Amino acid sequence: MDFKDTKAFSNSSTRYYPTWILILIVVLLQIYLIFTTTCSVPLSPATATEGGQLFNTAAGDPCSSGRVFVYDLPPIFNKQLLENCESLDPWTSRCDDVSNGGFGRRATELVGVVPDGLAPTWYWSEQYMLEPIIHNRILNHKCRTLEPESATAFYIPFYAGLSIGRFLWQNHTTSDRDRDSEKLIKWVQDQPYWNRSNGGDHFITLGRLTWDFKRWGNNEWGSSFALMPGMKNVARLIVEREPSDPLDIGVPFPTGFHPRSDADVLNWQSFVRERNRTNLFCFAGGTRRGIKNDFRALLLSYCINESAGRCRAVKCTANRCASGDSAVLETFLDSDFCLQPKGDSYSRKSVFDCMLAGSIPVIFWERTAYGQYEWFLPEEAGSYSVFIDQKEVRNGSASIRGVLEKISRERVRKMREKVIETIPKLVYASAPEGLETINDAFDIALHGIFHRFNEL
């Protein structure tokens, strides 16, 4: 090839070379887009809700709102309590209650009461078993991290309620009730990441009522765990909160329904929505002989004596309503409204059992539900419940039946639909990793913790 040929080739290259580059870039870009579309992590639905608002995660990162580190505590603070279940209660064994990860024994007595396909999702869950339930879910959560430096929140899996429950009665001392708590605080304060915020990015689950952890003054009941200096910054997921305490975060009591999948939740919602309800209202509960003018006794008597079968009553004696009896669930399923007075404290597990069955709760003390479970219950109290002041019932200025009969059938339908819509937020899934797309009570609680700590 002479100089002319070389020059001609050079000119030709100069003329066509940019076109080849453009084609190559386009081809490579197409290959890249195809690869990233098929191989990347799919967009994740929101992992939790707070106050009914969805929190969306960033594309490709289901844990964009935070990650949780779980302390590996010495077994005396959790595992050994479960292993020694015979000693958790001075009067009876609690081994059935702690079985199945804290869900309790399977509720085989409900076969025929609940849809056949959902029978395996029902357990006799004891109201104070939240600690192992939450612990097991966090251990399997997709946003758990084994690298503490990347954690948004630190979880302390101390089963404080189970520990304290051993010493609440008989001849135990306040030192007995505080011993494990003091040891736990000392252990945690020795961990390097505690000092990052003096416990301000740490949280714990307390499976009993707030007053069981706030002994003060001359009162000898409970422990002083929540009031100890080492706990002054630690957030607490607790089944009943003290409204004036910003560290208390009210979460639902465990109900008996622990769905395995989204389909279980949707099937249960359809079942309670279509239920034929034959009672206007109902009451399930026991009386307290040691309480003067016991309001629960008043409601029980009122319901039993109500004319025309408008109210259905279940008298709870011993452990009848706690395990092994389907009467309570059937009563809630058959009633438009369920009467919910105070329990041993303002809150009551029965409120959640009632709503789970699609029944509308009738509240007599505002603190029984309102201001207690703000992340989980609808913001507008009148959309899902009826409030009747207990003082007006006592003095005769308000008739329970009269108030309920004045509510139109259309409003009852709308209120029931709001209750049914809320059901997923009130249950704890049995699937170790949680449900597929529906957020249960655990999801909402954990995301609420992330949201809270991210604002610090």
Coordinates of C-alpha atoms in Angstrom, one line a residue:
M1 CA 0.0 0.0 0.0
D2 CA 1.5 3.3 -1.1
F3 CA 1.2 6.6 0.6
K4 CA -2.0 7.5 -1.3
D5 CA -3.7 4.3 -0.2
T6 CA -2.7 4.9 3.4
K7 CA -4.0 8.4 3.2
A8 CA -7.3 7.2 1.7
F9 CA -7.7 4.6 4.5
S10 CA -6.9 7.3 7.0
N11 CA -9.6 9.5 5.6
S12 CA -12.1 6.6 5.5
S13 CA -11.4 5.8 9.2
T14 CA -11.9 9.4 10.1
R15 CA -15.2 9.4 8.4
Y16 CA -16.7 6.2 9.8
Y17 CA -15.0 5.7 13.3
P18 CA -17.4 8.0 15.3
T19 CA -20.4 5.9 14.0
W20 CA -18.8 2.6 15.3
I21 CA -18.2 4.3 18.7
L22 CA -21.9 5.4 18.9
I23 CA -23.2 1.9 17.9
L24 CA -20.9 0.3 20.5
I25 CA -22.0 2.7 23.3
V26 CA -25.7 2.0 22.5
V27 CA -25.2 -1.7 22.5
L28 CA -23.3 -1.6 25.8
L29 CA -26.0 0.6 27.4
Q30 CA -28.7 -1.8 26.3
I31 CA -26.9 -4.7 27.8
Y32 CA -26.4 -2.8 31.1
L33 CA -30.0 -1.9 31.3
I34 CA -31.2 -5.4 30.7
F35 CA -28.8 -6.8 33.3
T36 CA -29.7 -4.3 36.0
T37 CA -33.4 -4.7 35.4
T38 CA -33.4 -8.5 35.8
C39 CA -30.7 -8.9 38.5
S40 CA -31.2 -6.0 40.9
V41 CA -33.2 -6.3 44.1
P42 CA -36.9 -5.5 43.4
L43 CA -38.5 -2.4 44.9
S44 CA -39.7 -3.3 48.3
P45 CA -43.0 -2.3 49.8
A46 CA -43.0 -0.1 52.9
T47 CA -41.7 -2.2 55.8
A48 CA -43.9 -0.6 58.4
T49 CA -46.5 2.0 59.3
E50 CA -46.6 4.6 62.0
G51 CA -49.9 6.2 62.8
G52 CA -51.3 4.7 59.6
Q53 CA -48.8 6.4 57.3
L54 CA -46.6 4.3 55.0
F55 CA -42.8 4.6 55.2
N56 CA -41.4 3.8 51.8
T57 CA -37.9 2.3 51.5
A58 CA -35.3 3.4 49.0
A59 CA -35.2 1.4 45.7
G60 CA -33.2 -1.8 46.2
D61 CA -32.7 -1.4 49.9
P62 CA -35.5 -2.7 52.2
C63 CA -33.5 -1.5 55.2
S64 CA -32.9 2.1 54.1
S65 CA -34.7 3.3 57.3
G66 CA -32.4 1.4 59.6
R67 CA -30.7 -1.7 60.8
V68 CA -30.9 -3.4 64.2
F69 CA -28.2 -5.0 66.2
V70 CA -29.2 -7.6 68.7
Y71 CA -27.1 -8.1 71.8
D72 CA -26.1 -11.7 72.6
L73 CA -26.9 -11.6 76.3
P74 CA -25.8 -14.2 78.8
P75 CA -28.5 -16.9 78.9
I76 CA -29.6 -16.1 82.5
F77 CA -31.4 -13.0 81.0
N78 CA -33.6 -14.9 78.5
K79 CA -32.9 -18.5 77.4
Q80 CA -32.6 -19.9 80.9
L81 CA -35.9 -18.2 81.9
L82 CA -37.6 -20.2 79.2
E83 CA -35.8 -23.4 80.1
N84 CA -36.9 -23.0 83.8
C85 CA -40.5 -22.3 82.8
E86 CA -41.8 -24.3 85.8
S87 CA -40.5 -21.6 88.1
L88 CA -41.9 -18.6 86.3
D89 CA -45.1 -18.7 88.3
P90 CA -45.5 -19.6 92.0
W91 CA -48.8 -21.4 91.4
T92 CA -48.6 -23.1 88.0
S93 CA -46.3 -24.2 85.2
R94 CA -45.8 -21.7 82.4
C95 CA -44.2 -24.2 80.0
D96 CA -47.2 -24.3 77.7
D97 CA -47.2 -20.5 77.6
V98 CA -43.5 -20.2 76.5
S99 CA -43.8 -23.0 73.9
N100 CA -43.7 -22.3 70.2
G101 CA -41.5 -19.2 70.6
G102 CA -43.9 -17.6 73.1
F103 CA -47.1 -18.2 71.1
G104 CA -48.2 -20.9 73.5
R105 CA -49.7 -24.3 72.6
R106 CA -51.8 -24.6 69.5
A107 CA -55.5 -23.8 69.9
T108 CA -56.8 -27.1 68.6
E109 CA -60.1 -26.4 70.4
L110 CA -60.9 -23.8 67.8
V111 CA -61.1 -26.3 65.0
G112 CA -64.6 -25.8 63.6
V113 CA -64.8 -22.3 65.0
V114 CA -62.3 -20.7 62.6
P115 CA -62.0 -21.6 58.9
D116 CA -60.3 -25.0 58.4
G117 CA -57.3 -23.5 56.6
L118 CA -56.6 -21.1 59.4
A119 CA -56.8 -23.4 62.3
P120 CA -53.0 -23.9 62.4
T121 CA -52.5 -20.2 62.8
W122 CA -54.3 -20.1 66.2
Y123 CA -52.5 -20.5 69.6
W124 CA -53.5 -19.9 73.2
S125 CA -51.1 -16.9 73.5
E126 CA -50.7 -15.7 77.1
Q127 CA -50.9 -11.9 77.4
Y128 CA -47.5 -11.4 78.9
M129 CA -45.4 -13.3 76.4
L130 CA -44.4 -10.5 74.1
E131 CA -40.7 -10.6 75.1
P132 CA -39.8 -13.9 73.4
I133 CA -42.1 -13.2 70.5
I134 CA -40.3 -9.9 69.6
H135 CA -36.9 -11.4 70.2
N136 CA -37.5 -14.3 67.8
R137 CA -38.8 -11.9 65.1
I138 CA -35.8 -9.6 65.4
L139 CA -33.3 -12.5 65.2
N140 CA -34.8 -13.4 61.8
H141 CA -35.5 -9.9 60.5
K142 CA -34.0 -8.9 57.1
C143 CA -32.8 -5.6 58.7
R144 CA -30.8 -7.3 61.5
T145 CA -27.1 -6.5 61.3
L146 CA -24.2 -8.4 62.8
E147 CA -22.1 -5.3 62.5
P148 CA -22.9 -2.9 65.3
E149 CA -21.2 0.1 63.7
S150 CA -23.9 0.0 61.0
A151 CA -26.8 -0.2 63.4
T152 CA -29.5 2.4 63.7
A153 CA -30.9 0.7 66.8
F154 CA -29.6 -1.7 69.4
Y155 CA -32.0 -4.3 70.9
I156 CA -31.6 -5.6 74.4
P157 CA -33.4 -9.0 74.6
F158 CA -33.8 -9.2 78.4
Y159 CA -37.1 -10.9 79.3
A160 CA -37.7 -8.5 82.2
G161 CA -41.4 -9.3 82.5
L162 CA -40.7 -13.1 82.9
S163 CA -37.9 -12.4 85.3
I164 CA -39.9 -10.0 87.5
G165 CA -43.0 -12.2 87.4
R166 CA -41.2 -14.8 89.5
F167 CA -41.0 -12.5 92.5
L168 CA -44.2 -10.4 92.5
W169 CA -46.0 -12.5 95.1
Q170 CA -45.3 -14.4 98.3
N171 CA -42.4 -13.4 100.5
H172 CA -40.0 -12.1 97.9
T173 CA -38.2 -8.8 98.6
T174 CA -37.6 -5.7 96.4
S175 CA -34.0 -6.9 96.2
D176 CA -35.2 -10.1 94.6
R177 CA -37.2 -8.1 92.0
D178 CA -34.3 -5.8 91.1
R179 CA -31.5 -8.3 91.1
D180 CA -31.6 -9.4 87.4
S181 CA -32.3 -5.9 86.2
E182 CA -29.3 -4.5 88.0
K183 CA -27.1 -7.2 86.5
L184 CA -28.5 -6.6 83.0
I185 CA -27.8 -2.8 83.2
K186 CA -24.2 -3.4 84.4
W187 CA -23.6 -5.9 81.5
V188 CA -25.0 -3.5 78.8
Q189 CA -23.1 -0.5 80.1
D190 CA -19.9 -2.4 79.6
Q191 CA -20.6 -2.7 75.9
P192 CA -18.7 -0.3 73.6
Y193 CA -21.7 0.9 71.6
W194 CA -23.7 1.8 74.7
N195 CA -21.5 4.9 75.2
R196 CA -22.3 6.2 71.7
S197 CA -25.5 7.7 73.1
N198 CA -25.6 6.5 76.7
G199 CA -28.3 4.1 75.6
G200 CA -30.3 6.6 73.6
D201 CA -30.3 4.4 70.5
H202 CA -31.2 1.3 72.5
F203 CA -34.6 -0.3 73.1
I204 CA -36.1 -3.2 74.9
T205 CA -39.4 -5.1 75.1
L206 CA -41.3 -5.2 78.4
G207 CA -44.0 -7.8 78.4
R208 CA -45.9 -6.6 81.5
L209 CA -47.7 -3.4 82.4
T210 CA -45.7 -0.3 82.9
W211 CA -46.3 -0.1 86.7
D212 CA -44.6 -3.5 87.1
F213 CA -41.3 -1.8 86.3
K214 CA -41.8 1.5 88.1
R215 CA -41.7 0.8 91.8
W216 CA -41.2 4.1 93.7
G217 CA -41.7 5.5 97.2
N218 CA -43.0 3.2 99.9
N219 CA -44.7 1.0 97.3
E220 CA -43.2 -2.5 97.2
W221 CA -44.9 -3.8 94.0
G222 CA -42.9 -4.6 91.0
S223 CA -39.3 -3.7 90.2
S224 CA -37.7 -0.3 89.7
F225 CA -36.1 -1.4 86.4
A226 CA -37.6 1.4 84.3
L227 CA -36.5 4.0 86.9
M228 CA -32.9 2.9 87.3
P229 CA -30.4 5.5 86.1
G230 CA -29.0 3.1 83.4
M231 CA -32.5 3.0 81.8
K232 CA -33.2 6.7 81.6
N233 CA -32.6 6.9 77.8
V234 CA -33.7 3.4 76.7
A235 CA -37.0 3.2 74.7
R236 CA -39.5 0.5 75.8
L237 CA -42.0 -1.4 73.7
I238 CA -44.6 -2.2 76.3
V239 CA -48.1 -3.6 76.4
E240 CA -49.4 -0.8 78.5
R241 CA -47.7 2.6 78.6
E242 CA -47.8 5.5 81.0
P243 CA -49.0 8.4 78.8
S244 CA -46.7 10.9 80.4
D245 CA -43.6 8.8 79.9
P246 CA -42.1 9.4 76.4
L247 CA -39.9 6.3 76.7
D248 CA -43.0 4.0 76.9
I249 CA -44.2 2.9 73.5
G250 CA -47.5 1.0 73.7
V251 CA -47.7 -2.1 71.5
P252 CA -50.6 -4.6 71.2
F253 CA -51.0 -7.5 73.6
P254 CA -50.4 -10.8 71.7
T255 CA -53.7 -12.2 70.4
G256 CA -54.2 -15.9 69.5
F257 CA -54.0 -15.3 65.7
H258 CA -50.5 -15.6 64.3
P259 CA -50.7 -15.6 60.4
R260 CA -48.2 -17.4 58.3
S261 CA -48.7 -15.3 55.2
D262 CA -50.6 -12.4 53.6
A263 CA -53.2 -14.9 52.4
D264 CA -54.0 -15.9 56.1
V265 CA -54.6 -12.3 57.0
L266 CA -56.8 -11.7 54.0
N267 CA -58.8 -14.9 54.5
W268 CA -59.4 -14.0 58.2
Q269 CA -60.5 -10.5 57.3
S270 CA -63.0 -11.9 54.8
F271 CA -64.3 -14.4 57.4
V272 CA -65.0 -11.8 60.0
R273 CA -66.5 -9.4 57.5
E274 CA -69.0 -11.9 56.3
R275 CA -69.9 -13.2 59.8
N276 CA -73.6 -13.1 60.6
R277 CA -73.8 -11.3 64.0
T278 CA -76.8 -12.1 66.1
N279 CA -76.0 -10.1 69.3
L280 CA -76.0 -6.3 69.6
F281 CA -73.2 -6.4 72.2
C282 CA -71.4 -8.7 74.5
F283 CA -69.2 -8.9 77.6
A284 CA -66.5 -11.4 78.4
G285 CA -64.7 -11.0 81.7
G286 CA -64.3 -11.9 85.3
T287 CA -65.2 -10.0 88.5
R288 CA -62.9 -8.7 91.2
R289 CA -64.3 -9.5 94.6
G290 CA -61.7 -7.3 96.3
I291 CA -62.6 -4.2 94.4
K292 CA -65.4 -2.0 95.8
N293 CA -68.1 -1.2 93.2
D294 CA -66.3 -3.4 90.7
F295 CA -67.4 -2.1 87.3
R296 CA -66.8 -5.4 85.6
A297 CA -69.2 -7.1 88.0
L298 CA -71.7 -4.3 87.1
L299 CA -71.3 -5.0 83.4
L300 CA -71.6 -8.8 83.8
S301 CA -74.8 -8.5 85.7
Y302 CA -76.2 -5.9 83.3
C303 CA -75.4 -8.1 80.3
I304 CA -76.8 -11.3 81.8
N305 CA -80.1 -9.5 82.7
E306 CA -80.4 -7.6 79.5
S307 CA -83.8 -8.3 77.9
A308 CA -84.5 -9.7 74.4
G309 CA -81.1 -11.4 74.3
R310 CA -79.4 -8.2 73.1
C311 CA -76.3 -8.9 75.1
R312 CA -74.3 -12.2 75.4
A313 CA -72.1 -12.7 78.5
V314 CA -69.2 -15.0 79.1
K315 CA -68.2 -15.2 82.8
C316 CA -64.5 -15.8 83.1
T317 CA -63.5 -17.9 86.1
A318 CA -60.1 -19.3 86.8
N319 CA -58.4 -19.7 83.4
R320 CA -61.5 -20.3 81.4
C321 CA -61.0 -17.3 79.1
A322 CA -57.2 -17.6 78.9
S323 CA -56.8 -21.0 77.3
G324 CA -58.8 -24.0 76.1
D325 CA -62.2 -22.4 75.7
S326 CA -63.7 -21.2 72.4
A327 CA -66.6 -19.3 74.0
V328 CA -64.9 -15.9 74.0
L329 CA -63.9 -15.9 70.4
E330 CA -67.3 -17.2 69.3
T331 CA -69.0 -14.5 71.4
F332 CA -67.0 -11.7 69.8
L333 CA -67.6 -13.1 66.3
D334 CA -71.4 -13.1 67.0
S335 CA -71.6 -9.5 68.3
D336 CA -71.6 -6.1 66.8
F337 CA -70.1 -4.5 69.9
C338 CA -68.0 -5.7 72.8
L339 CA -67.8 -4.0 76.2
Q340 CA -64.2 -3.2 77.3
P341 CA -63.8 -1.9 80.8
K342 CA -60.5 -1.6 82.6
G343 CA -58.6 -4.8 83.3
D344 CA -56.2 -5.2 86.2
S345 CA -55.0 -1.8 84.8
Y346 CA -56.4 0.6 82.2
S347 CA -55.5 -1.5 79.3
R348 CA -56.9 -5.0 78.5
K349 CA -55.9 -7.8 76.1
S350 CA -59.5 -8.3 75.4
V351 CA -59.7 -5.1 73.4
F352 CA -57.4 -6.7 70.8
D353 CA -59.2 -10.1 70.9
C354 CA -62.5 -8.2 70.3
M355 CA -61.2 -6.2 67.3
L356 CA -59.5 -9.3 65.9
A357 CA -63.0 -10.9 65.7
G358 CA -64.4 -7.8 63.8
S359 CA -66.3 -6.6 66.9
I360 CA -66.4 -2.9 67.7
P361 CA -65.0 -2.1 71.2
V362 CA -67.0 0.0 73.6
I363 CA -64.6 1.9 75.8
F364 CA -65.4 3.3 79.3
W365 CA -62.0 4.7 80.3
E366 CA -60.1 6.7 77.6
R367 CA -56.7 5.2 78.7
T368 CA -57.9 1.7 77.9
A369 CA -57.2 2.4 74.2
Y370 CA -56.9 6.1 73.4
G371 CA -53.4 7.5 73.7
Q372 CA -52.0 4.0 74.4
Y373 CA -51.4 2.5 71.0
E374 CA -51.0 5.5 68.7
W375 CA -48.9 3.6 66.1
F376 CA -51.4 0.9 65.7
L377 CA -55.0 2.1 66.2
P378 CA -56.8 4.6 63.9
E379 CA -56.2 8.2 64.8
E380 CA -59.9 9.0 65.0
A381 CA -61.3 7.1 68.0
G382 CA -64.9 7.3 66.8
S383 CA -64.1 5.6 63.6
Y384 CA -63.5 2.2 65.2
S385 CA -64.9 2.4 68.8
V386 CA -67.7 3.8 71.0
F387 CA -66.9 5.8 74.2
I388 CA -69.3 5.8 77.1
D389 CA -68.1 7.3 80.3
Q390 CA -68.2 4.7 83.1
K391 CA -69.4 7.4 85.5
E392 CA -72.6 8.0 83.4
V393 CA -73.2 4.2 83.4
R394 CA -72.9 4.0 87.1
N395 CA -75.2 7.0 87.9
G396 CA -77.8 5.8 85.3
S397 CA -77.5 8.9 83.0
A398 CA -76.3 6.7 80.1
S399 CA -77.8 3.4 78.9
I400 CA -75.3 1.1 77.2
R401 CA -78.1 -0.5 75.1
G402 CA -79.7 2.8 74.4
V403 CA -76.4 4.3 73.1
L404 CA -75.7 1.3 70.9
E405 CA -79.2 1.0 69.5
K406 CA -79.1 4.6 68.2
I407 CA -76.1 3.9 66.0
S408 CA -77.3 3.3 62.4
R409 CA -76.6 0.1 60.6
E410 CA -74.6 2.0 58.0
R411 CA -72.4 3.5 60.7
V412 CA -71.9 0.1 62.3
R413 CA -70.9 -1.3 58.9
K414 CA -68.3 1.5 58.4
M415 CA -66.9 1.1 62.0
R416 CA -66.6 -2.6 61.5
E417 CA -64.8 -2.1 58.2
K418 CA -62.3 0.2 60.0
V419 CA -61.8 -2.4 62.7
I420 CA -61.2 -5.1 60.0
E421 CA -58.8 -2.8 58.2
T422 CA -56.8 -2.4 61.4
I423 CA -56.5 -6.2 62.1
P424 CA -53.0 -6.6 60.4
K425 CA -51.6 -4.0 62.8
L426 CA -52.7 -5.9 65.8
V427 CA -51.3 -9.4 65.2
Y428 CA -47.8 -10.9 65.4
A429 CA -47.0 -13.2 62.4
S430 CA -45.7 -16.7 63.0
A431 CA -43.6 -16.6 59.9
P432 CA -40.0 -16.0 61.2
E433 CA -39.3 -13.4 58.5
G434 CA -42.7 -11.8 58.7
L435 CA -45.4 -11.6 56.1
E436 CA -44.8 -11.0 52.4
T437 CA -46.1 -7.5 51.9
I438 CA -48.5 -6.8 54.9
N439 CA -47.0 -5.1 57.9
D440 CA -47.9 -6.7 61.2
A441 CA -47.6 -5.2 64.7
F442 CA -43.9 -6.1 64.9
D443 CA -43.1 -4.4 61.6
I444 CA -44.8 -1.2 62.7
A445 CA -43.1 -1.3 66.1
L446 CA -39.6 -1.8 64.6
H447 CA -40.0 0.8 61.9
G448 CA -41.4 3.2 64.5
I449 CA -38.2 2.7 66.5
F450 CA -36.0 3.4 63.4
H451 CA -38.0 6.5 62.6
R452 CA -37.7 7.7 66.2
F453 CA -33.9 7.1 66.4
N454 CA -33.3 8.7 63.0
E455 CA -34.7 11.9 64.4
L456 CA -32.3 12.0 67.3

